[in-house]
mmCIF file of C-alpha atoms in Angstrom:
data_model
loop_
_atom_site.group_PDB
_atom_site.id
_atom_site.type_symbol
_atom_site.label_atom_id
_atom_site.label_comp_id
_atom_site.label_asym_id
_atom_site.label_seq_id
_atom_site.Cartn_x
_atom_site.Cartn_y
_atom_site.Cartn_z
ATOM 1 C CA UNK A 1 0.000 0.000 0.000
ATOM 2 C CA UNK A 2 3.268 2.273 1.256
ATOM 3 C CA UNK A 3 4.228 1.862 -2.510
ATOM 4 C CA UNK A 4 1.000 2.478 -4.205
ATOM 5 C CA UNK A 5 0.551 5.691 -2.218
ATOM 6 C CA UNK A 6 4.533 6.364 -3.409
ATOM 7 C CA UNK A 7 3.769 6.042 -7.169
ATOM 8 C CA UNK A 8 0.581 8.023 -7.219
ATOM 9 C CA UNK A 9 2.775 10.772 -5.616
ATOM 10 C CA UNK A 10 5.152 10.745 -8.716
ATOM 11 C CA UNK A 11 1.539 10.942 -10.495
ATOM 12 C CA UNK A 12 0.953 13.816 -8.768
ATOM 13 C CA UNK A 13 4.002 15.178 -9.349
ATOM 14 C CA UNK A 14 4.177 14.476 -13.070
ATOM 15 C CA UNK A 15 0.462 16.160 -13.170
ATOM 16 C CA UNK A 16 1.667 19.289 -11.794
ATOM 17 C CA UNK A 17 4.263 19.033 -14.219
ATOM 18 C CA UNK A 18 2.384 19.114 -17.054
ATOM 19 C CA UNK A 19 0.445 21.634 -15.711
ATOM 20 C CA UNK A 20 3.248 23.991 -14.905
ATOM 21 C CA UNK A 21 4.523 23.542 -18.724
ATOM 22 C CA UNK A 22 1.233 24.707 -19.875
ATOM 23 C CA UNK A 23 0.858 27.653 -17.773
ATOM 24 C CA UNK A 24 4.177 28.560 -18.606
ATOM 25 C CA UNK A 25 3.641 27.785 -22.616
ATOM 26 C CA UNK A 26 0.557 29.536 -21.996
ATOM 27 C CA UNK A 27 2.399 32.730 -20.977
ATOM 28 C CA UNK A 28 4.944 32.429 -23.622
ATOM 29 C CA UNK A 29 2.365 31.554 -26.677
ATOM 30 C CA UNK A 30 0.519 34.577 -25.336
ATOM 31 C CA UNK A 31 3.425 36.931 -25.572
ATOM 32 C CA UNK A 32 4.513 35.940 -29.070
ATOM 33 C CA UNK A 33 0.818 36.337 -29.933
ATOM 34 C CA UNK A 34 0.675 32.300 -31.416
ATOM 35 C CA UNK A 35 -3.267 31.711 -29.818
ATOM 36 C CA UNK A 36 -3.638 28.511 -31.720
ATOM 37 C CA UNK A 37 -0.871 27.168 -29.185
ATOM 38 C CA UNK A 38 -2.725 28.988 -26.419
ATOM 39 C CA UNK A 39 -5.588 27.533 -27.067
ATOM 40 C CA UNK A 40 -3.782 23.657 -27.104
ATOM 41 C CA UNK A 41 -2.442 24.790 -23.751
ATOM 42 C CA UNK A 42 -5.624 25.346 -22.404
ATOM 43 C CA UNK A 43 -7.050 22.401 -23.535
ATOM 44 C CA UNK A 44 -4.284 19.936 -22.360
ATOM 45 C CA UNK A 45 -5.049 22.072 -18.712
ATOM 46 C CA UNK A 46 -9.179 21.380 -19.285
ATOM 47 C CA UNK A 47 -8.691 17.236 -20.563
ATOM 48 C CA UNK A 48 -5.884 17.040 -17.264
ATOM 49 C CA UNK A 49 -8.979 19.032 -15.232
ATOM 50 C CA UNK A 50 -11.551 16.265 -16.593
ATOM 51 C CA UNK A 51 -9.424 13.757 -15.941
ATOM 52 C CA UNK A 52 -9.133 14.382 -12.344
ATOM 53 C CA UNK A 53 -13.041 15.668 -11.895
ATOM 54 C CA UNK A 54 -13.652 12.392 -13.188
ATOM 55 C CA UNK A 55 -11.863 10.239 -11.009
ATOM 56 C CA UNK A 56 -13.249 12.255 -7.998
ATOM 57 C CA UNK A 57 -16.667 12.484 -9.422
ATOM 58 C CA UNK A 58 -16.893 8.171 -9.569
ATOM 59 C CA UNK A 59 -14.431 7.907 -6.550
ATOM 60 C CA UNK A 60 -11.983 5.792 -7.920
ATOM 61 C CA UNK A 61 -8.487 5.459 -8.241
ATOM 62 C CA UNK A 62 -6.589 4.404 -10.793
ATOM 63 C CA UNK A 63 -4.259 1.921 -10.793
ATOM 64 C CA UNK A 64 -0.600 4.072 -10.610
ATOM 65 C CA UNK A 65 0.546 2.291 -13.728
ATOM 66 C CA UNK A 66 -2.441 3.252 -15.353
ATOM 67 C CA UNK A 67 -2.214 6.666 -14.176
ATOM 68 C CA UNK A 68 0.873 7.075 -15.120
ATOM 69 C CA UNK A 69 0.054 5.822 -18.644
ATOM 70 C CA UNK A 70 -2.743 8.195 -19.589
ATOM 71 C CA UNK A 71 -0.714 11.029 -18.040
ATOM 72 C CA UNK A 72 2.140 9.692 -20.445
ATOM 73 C CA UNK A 73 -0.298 10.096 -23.275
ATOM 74 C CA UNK A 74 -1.794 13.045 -23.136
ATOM 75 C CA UNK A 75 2.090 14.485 -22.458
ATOM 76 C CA UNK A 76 2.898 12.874 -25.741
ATOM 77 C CA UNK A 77 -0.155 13.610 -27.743
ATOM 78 C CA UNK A 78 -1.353 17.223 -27.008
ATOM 79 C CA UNK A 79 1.992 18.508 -25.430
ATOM 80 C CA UNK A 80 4.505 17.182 -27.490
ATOM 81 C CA UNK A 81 3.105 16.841 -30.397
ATOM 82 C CA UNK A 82 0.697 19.325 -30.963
ATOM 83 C CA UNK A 83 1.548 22.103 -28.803
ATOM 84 C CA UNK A 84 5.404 21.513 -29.964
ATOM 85 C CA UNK A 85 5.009 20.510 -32.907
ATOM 86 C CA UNK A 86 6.771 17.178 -33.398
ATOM 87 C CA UNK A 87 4.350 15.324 -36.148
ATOM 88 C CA UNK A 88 6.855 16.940 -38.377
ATOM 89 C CA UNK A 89 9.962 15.580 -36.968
ATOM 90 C CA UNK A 90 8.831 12.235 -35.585
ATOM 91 C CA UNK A 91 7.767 9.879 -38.549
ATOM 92 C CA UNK A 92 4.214 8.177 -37.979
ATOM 93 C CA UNK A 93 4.092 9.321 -34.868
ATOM 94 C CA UNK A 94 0.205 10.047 -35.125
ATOM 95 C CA UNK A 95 0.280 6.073 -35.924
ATOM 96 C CA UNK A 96 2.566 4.898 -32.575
ATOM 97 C CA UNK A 97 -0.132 7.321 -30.758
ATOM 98 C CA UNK A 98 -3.223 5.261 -32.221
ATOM 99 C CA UNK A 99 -1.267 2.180 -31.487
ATOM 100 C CA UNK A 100 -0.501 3.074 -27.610
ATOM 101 C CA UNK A 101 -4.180 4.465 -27.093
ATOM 102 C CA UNK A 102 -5.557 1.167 -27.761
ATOM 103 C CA UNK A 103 -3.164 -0.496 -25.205
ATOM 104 C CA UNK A 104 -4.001 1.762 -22.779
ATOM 105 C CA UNK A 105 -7.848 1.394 -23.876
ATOM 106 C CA UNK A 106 -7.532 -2.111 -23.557
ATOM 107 C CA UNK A 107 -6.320 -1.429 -20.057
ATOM 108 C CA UNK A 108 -8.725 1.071 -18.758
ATOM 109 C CA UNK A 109 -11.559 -1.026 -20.158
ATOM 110 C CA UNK A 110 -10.185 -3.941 -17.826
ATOM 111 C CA UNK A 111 -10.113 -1.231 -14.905
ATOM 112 C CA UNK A 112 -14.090 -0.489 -15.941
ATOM 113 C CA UNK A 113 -15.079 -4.352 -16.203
ATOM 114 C CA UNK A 114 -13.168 -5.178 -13.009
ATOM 115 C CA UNK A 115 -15.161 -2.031 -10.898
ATOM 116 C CA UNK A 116 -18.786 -3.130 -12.528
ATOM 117 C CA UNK A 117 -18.191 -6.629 -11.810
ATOM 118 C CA UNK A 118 -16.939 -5.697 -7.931
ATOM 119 C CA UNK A 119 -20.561 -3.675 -7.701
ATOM 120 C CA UNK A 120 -22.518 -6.404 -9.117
ATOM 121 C CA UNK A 121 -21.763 -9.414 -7.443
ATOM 122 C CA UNK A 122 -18.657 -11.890 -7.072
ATOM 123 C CA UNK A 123 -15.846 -11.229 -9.360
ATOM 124 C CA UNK A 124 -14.232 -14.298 -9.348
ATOM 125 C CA UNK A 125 -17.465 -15.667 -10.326
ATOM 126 C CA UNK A 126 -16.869 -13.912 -14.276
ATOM 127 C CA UNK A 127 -14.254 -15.955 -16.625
ATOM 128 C CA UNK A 128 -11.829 -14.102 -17.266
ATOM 129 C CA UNK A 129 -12.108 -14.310 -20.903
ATOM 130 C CA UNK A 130 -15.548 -11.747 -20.403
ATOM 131 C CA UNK A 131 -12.926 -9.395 -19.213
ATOM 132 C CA UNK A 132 -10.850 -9.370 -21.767
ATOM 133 C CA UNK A 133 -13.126 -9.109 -24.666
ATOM 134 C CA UNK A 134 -14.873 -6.231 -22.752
ATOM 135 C CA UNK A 135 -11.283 -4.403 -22.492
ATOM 136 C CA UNK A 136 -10.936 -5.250 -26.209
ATOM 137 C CA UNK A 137 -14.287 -4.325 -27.226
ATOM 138 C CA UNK A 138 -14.228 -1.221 -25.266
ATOM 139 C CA UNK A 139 -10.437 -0.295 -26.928
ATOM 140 C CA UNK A 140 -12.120 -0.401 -30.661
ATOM 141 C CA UNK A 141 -15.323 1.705 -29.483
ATOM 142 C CA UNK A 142 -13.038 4.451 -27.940
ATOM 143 C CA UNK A 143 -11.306 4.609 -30.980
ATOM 144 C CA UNK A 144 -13.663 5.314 -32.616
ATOM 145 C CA UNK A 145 -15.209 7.816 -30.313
ATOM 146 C CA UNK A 146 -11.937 9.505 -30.586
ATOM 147 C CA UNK A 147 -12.050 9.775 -34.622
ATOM 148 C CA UNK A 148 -15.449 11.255 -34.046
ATOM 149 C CA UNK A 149 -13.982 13.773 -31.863
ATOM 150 C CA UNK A 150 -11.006 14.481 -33.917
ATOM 151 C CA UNK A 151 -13.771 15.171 -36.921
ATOM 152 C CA UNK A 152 -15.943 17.555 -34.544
ATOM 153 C CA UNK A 153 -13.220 19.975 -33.531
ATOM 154 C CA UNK A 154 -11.420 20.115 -37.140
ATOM 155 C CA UNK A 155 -15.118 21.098 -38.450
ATOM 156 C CA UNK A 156 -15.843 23.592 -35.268
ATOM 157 C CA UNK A 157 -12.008 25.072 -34.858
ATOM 158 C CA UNK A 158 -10.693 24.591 -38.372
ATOM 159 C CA UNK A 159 -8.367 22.352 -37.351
ATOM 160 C CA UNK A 160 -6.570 19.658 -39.396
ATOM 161 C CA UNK A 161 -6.097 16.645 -37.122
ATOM 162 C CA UNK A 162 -7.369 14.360 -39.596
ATOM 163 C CA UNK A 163 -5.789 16.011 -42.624
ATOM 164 C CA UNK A 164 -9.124 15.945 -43.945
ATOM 165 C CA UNK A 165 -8.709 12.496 -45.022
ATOM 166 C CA UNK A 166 -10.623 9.064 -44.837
ATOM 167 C CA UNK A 167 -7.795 7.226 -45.309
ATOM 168 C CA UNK A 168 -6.196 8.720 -42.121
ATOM 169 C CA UNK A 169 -9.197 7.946 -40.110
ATOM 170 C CA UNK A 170 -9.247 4.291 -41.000
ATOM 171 C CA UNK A 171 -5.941 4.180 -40.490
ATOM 172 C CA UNK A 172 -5.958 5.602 -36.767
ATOM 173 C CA UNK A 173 -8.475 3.265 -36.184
ATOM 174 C CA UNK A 174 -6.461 0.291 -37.641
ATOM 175 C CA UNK A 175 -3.697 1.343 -35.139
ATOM 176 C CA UNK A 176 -5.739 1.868 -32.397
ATOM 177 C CA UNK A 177 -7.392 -1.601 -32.812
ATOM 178 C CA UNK A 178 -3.899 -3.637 -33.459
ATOM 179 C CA UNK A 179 -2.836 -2.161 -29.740
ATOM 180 C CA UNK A 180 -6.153 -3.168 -28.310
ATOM 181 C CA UNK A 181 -5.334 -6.871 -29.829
ATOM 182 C CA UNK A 182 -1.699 -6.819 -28.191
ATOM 183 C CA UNK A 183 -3.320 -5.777 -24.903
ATOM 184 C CA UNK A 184 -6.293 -7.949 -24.844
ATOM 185 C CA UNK A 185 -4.077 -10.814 -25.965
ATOM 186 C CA UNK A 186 -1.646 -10.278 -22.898
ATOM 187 C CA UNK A 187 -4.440 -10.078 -21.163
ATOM 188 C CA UNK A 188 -6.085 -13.523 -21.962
ATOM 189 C CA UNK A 189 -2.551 -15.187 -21.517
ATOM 190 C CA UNK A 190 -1.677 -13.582 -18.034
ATOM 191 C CA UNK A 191 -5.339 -14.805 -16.973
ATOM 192 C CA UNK A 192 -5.051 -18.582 -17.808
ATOM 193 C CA UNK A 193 -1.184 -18.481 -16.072
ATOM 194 C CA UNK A 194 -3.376 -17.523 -12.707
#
């Protein structure tokens, strides 16, 4: 427990972190009069802001690993490389993002099973293989929820996170669902070892 409550204060940590590099981008965006990449800094603070009123709003707590993961992500995606600007330096990096999210789906849709089935009754009672095609059934859906969003705000903001192409889409999708297969099959194979 001594080392849970350790790791979730590197979480916290790493949080204020990213928070910190916002405000200060914020500031500095601001000044050179960029507010494209003052408004990404305010919406990496607003998803880190949701992210926390969500955990406190269903009273849960993630795991630290899987803390630590989606803080990882949204550092990589909307910091990195959107507010810095790395798509153009890292090759199909947009693609190793699709592929991770659906890991990390995969993951938080085990988290989701695993509190539903605590509320509802026994959970050693559920085979384990329910679990695992929830987490990998979740992983797609999410992905595709997050096209949707992608298409939403490039229509609403002008912005070009799907280069305005289908091909893009099905692609992130592809990627998305690949890592959600990798997961779900660890998943199934660490679950028949216990």
């Amino acid at each position: 427990m001594a080392q849970a409550n350790n790791k979730q204060r590197w979480n916290d940590l790493i949080e204020l972190l990213l928070y910190v590099i916002c405000g200060v981008s914020l500031v500095y965006f601001a000044i050179k009069g960029n507010n494209p990449k003052c408004f990404q800094a305010v919406l990496i603070i607003a998803v880190l802001l949701l992210l926390r009123g969500l955990i406190k709003l269903t009273k849960s707590e993630l795991p630290p690993a899987l803390r630590f993961s989606v803080l990882l992500f949204i550092a990589l995606t909307m910091m990195f490389a959107n507010m810095f600007s790395m798509y153009g330096m890292i090759p199909y990096l947009d693609k190793i993002e699709h592929l991770l999210s659906g890991v990390i789906l995969a993951f938080v849709g085990l988290f989701l099973f695993e509190r539903l089935a605590k509320r509802h009754g026994d959970p050693e009672s559920i085979p384990p293989q329910l679990a695992a095609w929830f987490s990998l059934w979740f992983a797609i859906a999410m992905a595709g929820v997050w096209e949707i969003y992608e298409f939403t705000v490039d229509h609403l903001f002008g912005l070009r996170s799907q280069n305005g192409s289908l091909n893009d889409t099905m692609l992130d999708i592809i990627c998305g669902t690949v890592g959600a297969i990798g997961a779900t099959l660890y998943l199934h194979f660490t679950s028949k070892k216990k």
